[in-house]
Amino acid sequence: MARDRRQVMEATLLAATFSGLPSTLYALVRARSLAAGAVYVYDATRAVGTLVPPGRPGFRRGALAHLVISLLCGEMLARTLPRANSVRWGAAAGFVGGVINVGVLGRGFPAIKRLPLIPQLADNVMFGTVFALVLDQLDRRHAEARIGNA
């Protein structure tokens, strides 16, 4: 059964919003400074900008690239996640996606390679987990509304 497009978009945007929490918290704890956490988020976003031609770090390019990557990942998850145990599968898919994107492909980009790997993988796990949680909740509400209207 196809997923509702609005629900997929909502789940994707929420997952994209919260997916950076693990690495941001890591930076905050490690540096013990709010300013250092903000610098980390800025630098990580700029690093993603190297994926977009001309390959230089850039905050706007990085934010746009992150959004596009998130939309693609959300679409992939919407099409492949089973409805049963979807949160576990979402977390697993996030981990696998992180290994491929950050651990393998990202190693070819120096700005991305400089980012700590484990927190970046945790961000990807967070994306998959949040996406699945939100989509589960929206699916449940949608089903309850249909039953209530029947």
Short mmCIF file of N, CA and C in Angstrom, two decimals:
data_model
loop_
_atom_site.label_atom_id
_atom_site.label_comp_id
_atom_site.label_asym_id
_atom_site.label_seq_id
_atom_site.Cartn_x
_atom_site.Cartn_y
_atom_site.Cartn_z
N MET A 1 0.84 -1.18 0.00
CA MET A 1 0.00 0.00 0.00
C MET A 1 0.89 1.24 0.00
N ALA A 2 0.63 2.16 -0.91
CA ALA A 2 1.44 3.37 -1.03
C ALA A 2 1.22 4.28 0.17
N ARG A 3 2.25 4.98 0.53
CA ARG A 3 2.18 5.91 1.66
C ARG A 3 1.61 7.25 1.19
N ASP A 4 0.92 7.91 2.08
CA ASP A 4 0.37 9.24 1.80
C ASP A 4 1.53 10.22 1.63
N ARG A 5 1.53 10.97 0.54
CA ARG A 5 2.64 11.88 0.20
C ARG A 5 2.85 12.95 1.27
N ARG A 6 1.76 13.50 1.79
CA ARG A 6 1.89 14.54 2.82
C ARG A 6 2.52 13.98 4.08
N GLN A 7 2.14 12.75 4.43
CA GLN A 7 2.71 12.11 5.61
C GLN A 7 4.20 11.84 5.41
N VAL A 8 4.57 11.40 4.23
CA VAL A 8 5.98 11.15 3.92
C VAL A 8 6.77 12.45 4.02
N MET A 9 6.22 13.52 3.48
CA MET A 9 6.92 14.81 3.52
C MET A 9 7.06 15.30 4.96
N GLU A 10 6.00 15.17 5.76
CA GLU A 10 6.07 15.59 7.16
C GLU A 10 7.11 14.78 7.92
N ALA A 11 7.10 13.47 7.72
CA ALA A 11 8.08 12.60 8.40
C ALA A 11 9.50 12.94 7.96
N THR A 12 9.68 13.21 6.68
CA THR A 12 11.00 13.56 6.15
C THR A 12 11.51 14.86 6.74
N LEU A 13 10.66 15.88 6.77
CA LEU A 13 11.10 17.18 7.28
C LEU A 13 11.41 17.13 8.77
N LEU A 14 10.61 16.39 9.53
CA LEU A 14 10.90 16.25 10.96
C LEU A 14 12.19 15.45 11.17
N ALA A 15 12.37 14.39 10.40
CA ALA A 15 13.60 13.60 10.52
C ALA A 15 14.81 14.44 10.15
N ALA A 16 14.71 15.23 9.09
CA ALA A 16 15.82 16.08 8.69
C ALA A 16 16.14 17.12 9.76
N THR A 17 15.10 17.63 10.40
CA THR A 17 15.28 18.64 11.45
C THR A 17 16.00 18.08 12.66
N PHE A 18 15.63 16.88 13.07
CA PHE A 18 16.19 16.31 14.30
C PHE A 18 17.38 15.39 14.08
N SER A 19 17.70 15.07 12.85
CA SER A 19 18.76 14.09 12.60
C SER A 19 20.14 14.55 13.03
N GLY A 20 20.36 15.83 13.13
CA GLY A 20 21.68 16.32 13.53
C GLY A 20 21.91 16.37 15.03
N LEU A 21 20.90 15.98 15.81
CA LEU A 21 21.05 16.05 17.27
C LEU A 21 22.21 15.23 17.83
N PRO A 22 22.40 13.98 17.42
CA PRO A 22 23.50 13.22 18.01
C PRO A 22 24.87 13.87 17.84
N SER A 23 25.20 14.29 16.63
CA SER A 23 26.52 14.89 16.42
C SER A 23 26.62 16.26 17.09
N THR A 24 25.52 16.99 17.14
CA THR A 24 25.54 18.29 17.82
C THR A 24 25.74 18.10 19.32
N LEU A 25 25.04 17.15 19.91
CA LEU A 25 25.23 16.87 21.34
C LEU A 25 26.65 16.39 21.61
N TYR A 26 27.19 15.58 20.71
CA TYR A 26 28.57 15.12 20.83
C TYR A 26 29.51 16.32 20.87
N ALA A 27 29.31 17.26 19.95
CA ALA A 27 30.17 18.45 19.90
C ALA A 27 30.02 19.29 21.15
N LEU A 28 28.78 19.43 21.64
CA LEU A 28 28.55 20.22 22.86
C LEU A 28 29.22 19.58 24.07
N VAL A 29 29.07 18.29 24.22
CA VAL A 29 29.67 17.59 25.37
C VAL A 29 31.19 17.62 25.27
N ARG A 30 31.69 17.39 24.09
CA ARG A 30 33.14 17.35 23.90
C ARG A 30 33.79 18.71 24.15
N ALA A 31 33.19 19.76 23.65
CA ALA A 31 33.77 21.09 23.77
C ALA A 31 33.29 21.83 25.01
N ARG A 32 32.17 21.35 25.60
CA ARG A 32 31.57 22.00 26.77
C ARG A 32 31.29 23.48 26.52
N SER A 33 30.81 23.75 25.31
CA SER A 33 30.55 25.13 24.94
C SER A 33 29.43 25.19 23.90
N LEU A 34 28.47 26.06 24.16
CA LEU A 34 27.38 26.25 23.21
C LEU A 34 27.92 26.81 21.89
N ALA A 35 28.88 27.71 22.00
CA ALA A 35 29.48 28.30 20.79
C ALA A 35 30.16 27.23 19.95
N ALA A 36 30.84 26.29 20.59
CA ALA A 36 31.51 25.22 19.86
C ALA A 36 30.48 24.33 19.16
N GLY A 37 29.35 24.10 19.81
CA GLY A 37 28.28 23.32 19.19
C GLY A 37 27.75 24.01 17.95
N ALA A 38 27.57 25.32 18.04
CA ALA A 38 27.08 26.10 16.89
C ALA A 38 28.10 26.07 15.75
N VAL A 39 29.37 26.18 16.10
CA VAL A 39 30.43 26.13 15.08
C VAL A 39 30.43 24.76 14.40
N TYR A 40 30.25 23.72 15.19
CA TYR A 40 30.22 22.36 14.62
C TYR A 40 29.08 22.23 13.61
N VAL A 41 27.89 22.67 13.97
CA VAL A 41 26.73 22.59 13.06
C VAL A 41 27.02 23.38 11.79
N TYR A 42 27.58 24.56 11.94
CA TYR A 42 27.92 25.40 10.79
C TYR A 42 28.95 24.69 9.89
N ASP A 43 30.02 24.18 10.51
CA ASP A 43 31.07 23.51 9.74
C ASP A 43 30.56 22.24 9.06
N ALA A 44 29.73 21.46 9.76
CA ALA A 44 29.19 20.23 9.18
C ALA A 44 28.28 20.56 7.99
N THR A 45 27.49 21.60 8.11
CA THR A 45 26.61 22.01 7.01
C THR A 45 27.45 22.49 5.83
N ARG A 46 28.49 23.26 6.11
CA ARG A 46 29.39 23.70 5.03
C ARG A 46 30.06 22.51 4.35
N ALA A 47 30.42 21.50 5.13
CA ALA A 47 31.09 20.32 4.57
C ALA A 47 30.18 19.62 3.55
N VAL A 48 28.89 19.53 3.85
CA VAL A 48 27.96 18.89 2.91
C VAL A 48 27.92 19.69 1.61
N GLY A 49 28.18 20.98 1.68
CA GLY A 49 28.21 21.82 0.49
C GLY A 49 29.26 21.39 -0.51
N THR A 50 30.28 20.64 -0.07
CA THR A 50 31.31 20.18 -1.01
C THR A 50 30.78 19.13 -1.98
N LEU A 51 29.61 18.58 -1.69
CA LEU A 51 29.00 17.59 -2.60
C LEU A 51 28.40 18.25 -3.83
N VAL A 52 28.20 19.57 -3.75
CA VAL A 52 27.55 20.31 -4.84
C VAL A 52 28.62 21.07 -5.62
N PRO A 53 28.57 21.00 -6.96
CA PRO A 53 29.55 21.77 -7.73
C PRO A 53 29.49 23.24 -7.36
N PRO A 54 30.61 23.88 -7.21
CA PRO A 54 31.95 23.51 -7.65
C PRO A 54 32.76 22.74 -6.61
N GLY A 55 32.15 22.18 -5.60
CA GLY A 55 32.87 21.34 -4.66
C GLY A 55 33.53 22.07 -3.51
N ARG A 56 33.14 23.32 -3.31
CA ARG A 56 33.70 24.09 -2.19
C ARG A 56 32.71 24.10 -1.04
N PRO A 57 33.23 24.17 0.20
CA PRO A 57 32.31 24.27 1.34
C PRO A 57 31.46 25.53 1.24
N GLY A 58 30.22 25.43 1.62
CA GLY A 58 29.32 26.58 1.62
C GLY A 58 28.09 26.26 2.45
N PHE A 59 27.70 27.20 3.30
CA PHE A 59 26.57 26.95 4.19
C PHE A 59 25.26 26.79 3.43
N ARG A 60 24.97 27.70 2.51
CA ARG A 60 23.71 27.60 1.76
C ARG A 60 23.68 26.36 0.88
N ARG A 61 24.80 26.10 0.19
CA ARG A 61 24.88 24.89 -0.63
C ARG A 61 24.72 23.65 0.23
N GLY A 62 25.35 23.67 1.41
CA GLY A 62 25.27 22.53 2.32
C GLY A 62 23.86 22.31 2.84
N ALA A 63 23.18 23.40 3.20
CA ALA A 63 21.80 23.27 3.69
C ALA A 63 20.89 22.74 2.59
N LEU A 64 21.07 23.23 1.38
CA LEU A 64 20.26 22.75 0.25
C LEU A 64 20.58 21.29 -0.06
N ALA A 65 21.86 20.94 -0.07
CA ALA A 65 22.25 19.55 -0.33
C ALA A 65 21.69 18.63 0.75
N HIS A 66 21.74 19.07 2.00
CA HIS A 66 21.19 18.26 3.10
C HIS A 66 19.69 18.04 2.90
N LEU A 67 18.98 19.08 2.50
CA LEU A 67 17.55 18.96 2.27
C LEU A 67 17.26 17.97 1.13
N VAL A 68 17.99 18.08 0.04
CA VAL A 68 17.78 17.18 -1.10
C VAL A 68 18.10 15.73 -0.71
N ILE A 69 19.21 15.53 0.00
CA ILE A 69 19.57 14.19 0.46
C ILE A 69 18.48 13.64 1.38
N SER A 70 17.99 14.48 2.27
CA SER A 70 16.92 14.06 3.20
C SER A 70 15.66 13.68 2.45
N LEU A 71 15.29 14.46 1.44
CA LEU A 71 14.10 14.15 0.65
C LEU A 71 14.26 12.81 -0.08
N LEU A 72 15.44 12.58 -0.63
CA LEU A 72 15.69 11.31 -1.31
C LEU A 72 15.66 10.14 -0.33
N CYS A 73 16.27 10.32 0.83
CA CYS A 73 16.27 9.26 1.85
C CYS A 73 14.85 9.00 2.36
N GLY A 74 14.09 10.05 2.57
CA GLY A 74 12.71 9.89 3.02
C GLY A 74 11.88 9.13 2.01
N GLU A 75 12.06 9.45 0.75
CA GLU A 75 11.33 8.75 -0.31
C GLU A 75 11.73 7.28 -0.35
N MET A 76 13.02 7.01 -0.23
CA MET A 76 13.49 5.63 -0.24
C MET A 76 12.92 4.86 0.95
N LEU A 77 12.93 5.47 2.13
CA LEU A 77 12.38 4.81 3.31
C LEU A 77 10.88 4.58 3.17
N ALA A 78 10.18 5.57 2.64
CA ALA A 78 8.72 5.43 2.47
C ALA A 78 8.38 4.25 1.56
N ARG A 79 9.21 4.00 0.59
CA ARG A 79 8.94 2.92 -0.37
C ARG A 79 9.41 1.56 0.12
N THR A 80 10.33 1.53 1.08
CA THR A 80 10.92 0.24 1.46
C THR A 80 10.64 -0.20 2.89
N LEU A 81 10.32 0.72 3.79
CA LEU A 81 10.11 0.32 5.18
C LEU A 81 8.86 -0.53 5.33
N PRO A 82 8.99 -1.67 5.98
CA PRO A 82 7.78 -2.44 6.27
C PRO A 82 6.98 -1.74 7.36
N ARG A 83 5.70 -2.00 7.41
CA ARG A 83 4.87 -1.37 8.44
C ARG A 83 5.09 -2.03 9.79
N ALA A 84 5.44 -3.30 9.81
CA ALA A 84 5.73 -3.99 11.07
C ALA A 84 7.18 -3.71 11.47
N ASN A 85 7.38 -3.35 12.73
CA ASN A 85 8.72 -3.06 13.26
C ASN A 85 9.44 -1.98 12.46
N SER A 86 8.70 -1.01 11.97
CA SER A 86 9.29 0.00 11.09
C SER A 86 10.34 0.85 11.78
N VAL A 87 10.21 1.08 13.08
CA VAL A 87 11.20 1.90 13.78
C VAL A 87 12.55 1.19 13.79
N ARG A 88 12.54 -0.10 14.07
CA ARG A 88 13.79 -0.87 14.04
C ARG A 88 14.39 -0.86 12.63
N TRP A 89 13.53 -1.09 11.65
CA TRP A 89 14.00 -1.10 10.27
C TRP A 89 14.49 0.29 9.85
N GLY A 90 13.81 1.33 10.32
CA GLY A 90 14.23 2.70 10.01
C GLY A 90 15.61 3.00 10.58
N ALA A 91 15.83 2.58 11.83
CA ALA A 91 17.14 2.78 12.46
C ALA A 91 18.22 2.01 11.69
N ALA A 92 17.91 0.76 11.34
CA ALA A 92 18.87 -0.06 10.59
C ALA A 92 19.17 0.55 9.22
N ALA A 93 18.12 1.01 8.55
CA ALA A 93 18.30 1.64 7.23
C ALA A 93 19.12 2.91 7.36
N GLY A 94 18.88 3.68 8.43
CA GLY A 94 19.68 4.88 8.67
C GLY A 94 21.14 4.56 8.86
N PHE A 95 21.41 3.48 9.61
CA PHE A 95 22.80 3.07 9.84
C PHE A 95 23.47 2.66 8.53
N VAL A 96 22.79 1.82 7.76
CA VAL A 96 23.35 1.37 6.49
C VAL A 96 23.57 2.56 5.55
N GLY A 97 22.58 3.45 5.49
CA GLY A 97 22.73 4.65 4.66
C GLY A 97 23.91 5.49 5.12
N GLY A 98 24.09 5.61 6.43
CA GLY A 98 25.22 6.38 6.96
C GLY A 98 26.55 5.75 6.62
N VAL A 99 26.63 4.43 6.71
CA VAL A 99 27.87 3.74 6.36
C VAL A 99 28.21 4.01 4.90
N ILE A 100 27.21 3.93 4.04
CA ILE A 100 27.45 4.16 2.61
C ILE A 100 27.77 5.63 2.34
N ASN A 101 26.90 6.53 2.83
CA ASN A 101 27.05 7.96 2.51
C ASN A 101 28.25 8.61 3.18
N VAL A 102 28.38 8.38 4.48
CA VAL A 102 29.43 9.07 5.24
C VAL A 102 30.70 8.22 5.31
N GLY A 103 30.52 6.92 5.56
CA GLY A 103 31.67 6.06 5.76
C GLY A 103 32.41 5.68 4.49
N VAL A 104 31.70 5.62 3.37
CA VAL A 104 32.34 5.22 2.11
C VAL A 104 32.43 6.41 1.15
N LEU A 105 31.28 6.89 0.68
CA LEU A 105 31.29 7.98 -0.31
C LEU A 105 31.87 9.27 0.25
N GLY A 106 31.49 9.61 1.47
CA GLY A 106 31.94 10.87 2.07
C GLY A 106 33.43 10.93 2.32
N ARG A 107 34.09 9.78 2.40
CA ARG A 107 35.54 9.76 2.66
C ARG A 107 36.30 10.38 1.49
N GLY A 108 35.69 10.47 0.34
CA GLY A 108 36.33 11.09 -0.81
C GLY A 108 36.26 12.61 -0.81
N PHE A 109 35.62 13.18 0.19
CA PHE A 109 35.48 14.63 0.30
C PHE A 109 36.16 15.05 1.61
N PRO A 110 37.30 15.75 1.52
CA PRO A 110 38.08 16.07 2.73
C PRO A 110 37.28 16.76 3.83
N ALA A 111 36.40 17.67 3.48
CA ALA A 111 35.63 18.39 4.52
C ALA A 111 34.69 17.43 5.25
N ILE A 112 34.15 16.45 4.56
CA ILE A 112 33.28 15.46 5.19
C ILE A 112 34.13 14.45 5.96
N LYS A 113 35.26 14.08 5.40
CA LYS A 113 36.15 13.12 6.05
C LYS A 113 36.63 13.63 7.41
N ARG A 114 36.76 14.95 7.54
CA ARG A 114 37.22 15.53 8.82
C ARG A 114 36.18 15.45 9.92
N LEU A 115 34.92 15.25 9.57
CA LEU A 115 33.87 15.14 10.59
C LEU A 115 34.02 13.81 11.32
N PRO A 116 33.76 13.78 12.63
CA PRO A 116 33.87 12.51 13.36
C PRO A 116 32.82 11.51 12.85
N LEU A 117 33.28 10.31 12.52
CA LEU A 117 32.44 9.32 11.85
C LEU A 117 31.28 8.81 12.72
N ILE A 118 31.55 8.42 13.95
CA ILE A 118 30.51 7.80 14.79
C ILE A 118 29.33 8.76 15.01
N PRO A 119 29.56 10.03 15.37
CA PRO A 119 28.42 10.94 15.51
C PRO A 119 27.65 11.14 14.20
N GLN A 120 28.36 11.11 13.07
CA GLN A 120 27.67 11.24 11.78
C GLN A 120 26.80 10.02 11.51
N LEU A 121 27.31 8.84 11.86
CA LEU A 121 26.49 7.62 11.71
C LEU A 121 25.27 7.69 12.62
N ALA A 122 25.47 8.20 13.83
CA ALA A 122 24.35 8.35 14.77
C ALA A 122 23.29 9.29 14.20
N ASP A 123 23.73 10.34 13.50
CA ASP A 123 22.78 11.25 12.86
C ASP A 123 21.92 10.51 11.84
N ASN A 124 22.54 9.63 11.07
CA ASN A 124 21.80 8.86 10.07
C ASN A 124 20.83 7.89 10.72
N VAL A 125 21.24 7.27 11.81
CA VAL A 125 20.34 6.38 12.56
C VAL A 125 19.16 7.19 13.08
N MET A 126 19.44 8.39 13.58
CA MET A 126 18.38 9.26 14.09
C MET A 126 17.40 9.60 12.97
N PHE A 127 17.89 9.89 11.78
CA PHE A 127 17.00 10.20 10.66
C PHE A 127 16.04 9.04 10.42
N GLY A 128 16.58 7.84 10.27
CA GLY A 128 15.73 6.68 10.00
C GLY A 128 14.74 6.40 11.11
N THR A 129 15.18 6.58 12.35
CA THR A 129 14.32 6.32 13.51
C THR A 129 13.19 7.34 13.59
N VAL A 130 13.53 8.62 13.49
CA VAL A 130 12.51 9.67 13.56
C VAL A 130 11.53 9.53 12.40
N PHE A 131 12.06 9.29 11.21
CA PHE A 131 11.19 9.13 10.05
C PHE A 131 10.15 8.03 10.30
N ALA A 132 10.62 6.87 10.75
CA ALA A 132 9.72 5.74 10.98
C ALA A 132 8.73 6.02 12.11
N LEU A 133 9.20 6.63 13.19
CA LEU A 133 8.31 6.97 14.31
C LEU A 133 7.18 7.90 13.87
N VAL A 134 7.56 8.95 13.17
CA VAL A 134 6.57 9.94 12.72
C VAL A 134 5.59 9.30 11.74
N LEU A 135 6.12 8.55 10.78
CA LEU A 135 5.23 7.93 9.80
C LEU A 135 4.29 6.93 10.45
N ASP A 136 4.78 6.17 11.43
CA ASP A 136 3.91 5.26 12.18
C ASP A 136 2.77 6.01 12.86
N GLN A 137 3.10 7.10 13.53
CA GLN A 137 2.08 7.89 14.23
C GLN A 137 1.07 8.46 13.24
N LEU A 138 1.55 8.99 12.14
CA LEU A 138 0.64 9.57 11.15
C LEU A 138 -0.24 8.49 10.51
N ASP A 139 0.35 7.33 10.22
CA ASP A 139 -0.44 6.21 9.68
C ASP A 139 -1.53 5.80 10.66
N ARG A 140 -1.16 5.72 11.94
CA ARG A 140 -2.11 5.30 12.97
C ARG A 140 -3.27 6.30 13.06
N ARG A 141 -2.94 7.59 13.09
CA ARG A 141 -3.99 8.62 13.16
C ARG A 141 -4.89 8.56 11.94
N HIS A 142 -4.28 8.38 10.78
CA HIS A 142 -5.03 8.32 9.53
C HIS A 142 -5.99 7.12 9.55
N ALA A 143 -5.51 5.98 10.03
CA ALA A 143 -6.35 4.77 10.11
C ALA A 143 -7.48 4.98 11.11
N GLU A 144 -7.19 5.61 12.25
CA GLU A 144 -8.23 5.87 13.25
C GLU A 144 -9.29 6.82 12.71
N ALA A 145 -8.86 7.81 11.95
CA ALA A 145 -9.81 8.76 11.37
C ALA A 145 -10.71 8.06 10.35
N ARG A 146 -10.14 7.15 9.58
CA ARG A 146 -10.94 6.40 8.60
C ARG A 146 -11.97 5.53 9.30
N ILE A 147 -11.55 4.88 10.38
CA ILE A 147 -12.47 4.02 11.14
C ILE A 147 -13.57 4.87 11.76
N GLY A 148 -13.20 6.04 12.29
CA GLY A 148 -14.18 6.94 12.90
C GLY A 148 -15.18 7.49 11.91
N ASN A 149 -14.77 7.62 10.65
CA ASN A 149 -15.65 8.15 9.61
C ASN A 149 -16.48 7.07 8.93
N ALA A 150 -16.18 5.81 9.24
CA ALA A 150 -16.90 4.71 8.56
C ALA A 150 -18.28 4.49 9.14
#
